[in-house]
């Protein structure tokens, strides 16, 4: 592929795709931030572009002050590879008139993979594999112990479970600290911050792909529906109890 064609493709990437691409090419890690109310949208966008745009697996660890090491590590291990069968590299924003989605397959290139590479890199450590792209959501809220584990994963590209099983990161590996606040206001440890390549803020007024917004809206609808069912069951249980007492 000639340099001019590569440059044309890069110019078609949005800011989030470009930040991920630069980090992957450099073999470094990054911090992505947005407003708190848009955090789920940004998380979902990265989840979708991982396999669809870069042909890489993605895992998400949601962090809170109560997150344990097991809570942090468990979501990062995939039971089996989940490559996208049509993933071949960079995908620019697709033409809506063609009927393809934002994460469709038009004009894909092979910027990230050579012909000898598969759609993902293998890691070792049992039957479970560490994802190529790890999204550590709200990592700044996690305890020092969890942040230290994230630092070790970045530095050594491996971690050890309580069962003494070592899991190694694949050759193409990226850890993204996804934060709902500017990096300057976060509580990430200074040692951890030193190992991030770039920090990029995606403002809410720049919006998100329509497909991402629809998926997050559907997820929230499912959560609301489940909550409604739980509330109805609780009301029914209380009503039955009152009738029995009467």
PDB file of C-alpha atoms in Angstrom, residues 33-43 137-138 179-181 201-205 208 213 216 220:
ATOM      1  CA  UNK A  33     -11.542  10.931  28.696  1.00  0.00           C
ATOM      2  CA  UNK A  34     -14.981  12.412  28.151  1.00  0.00           C
ATOM      3  CA  UNK A  35     -17.806  13.889  30.208  1.00  0.00           C
ATOM      4  CA  UNK A  36     -19.226  11.462  32.818  1.00  0.00           C
ATOM      5  CA  UNK A  37     -22.611  11.266  31.088  1.00  0.00           C
ATOM      6  CA  UNK A  38     -20.897  10.161  27.850  1.00  0.00           C
ATOM      7  CA  UNK A  39     -18.593   7.557  29.349  1.00  0.00           C
ATOM      8  CA  UNK A  40     -20.759   4.589  28.315  1.00  0.00           C
ATOM      9  CA  UNK A  41     -20.965   5.925  24.761  1.00  0.00           C
ATOM     10  CA  UNK A  42     -17.197   6.233  24.476  1.00  0.00           C
ATOM     11  CA  UNK A  43     -16.717   2.801  26.026  1.00  0.00           C
ATOM     12  CA  UNK A 137     -13.123   2.114  32.832  1.00  0.00           C
ATOM     13  CA  UNK A 138     -12.879   4.514  35.789  1.00  0.00           C
ATOM     14  CA  UNK A 179     -12.080   8.214  32.515  1.00  0.00           C
ATOM     15  CA  UNK A 180     -15.147  10.386  33.011  1.00  0.00           C
ATOM     16  CA  UNK A 181     -13.097  13.445  33.852  1.00  0.00           C
ATOM     17  CA  UNK A 201     -10.285  14.150  25.627  1.00  0.00           C
ATOM     18  CA  UNK A 202     -13.325  13.500  23.431  1.00  0.00           C
ATOM     19  CA  UNK A 203     -15.799  16.332  24.121  1.00  0.00           C
ATOM     20  CA  UNK A 204     -19.468  15.434  24.189  1.00  0.00           C
ATOM     21  CA  UNK A 205     -20.354  18.104  21.622  1.00  0.00           C
ATOM     22  CA  UNK A 208     -20.732   9.671  18.745  1.00  0.00           C
ATOM     23  CA  UNK A 213     -25.829   5.720  20.489  1.00  0.00           C
ATOM     24  CA  UNK A 216     -26.152   2.172  24.393  1.00  0.00           C
ATOM     25  CA  UNK A 220     -30.171   1.191  28.967  1.00  0.00           C
TER      26      UNK A 220
END
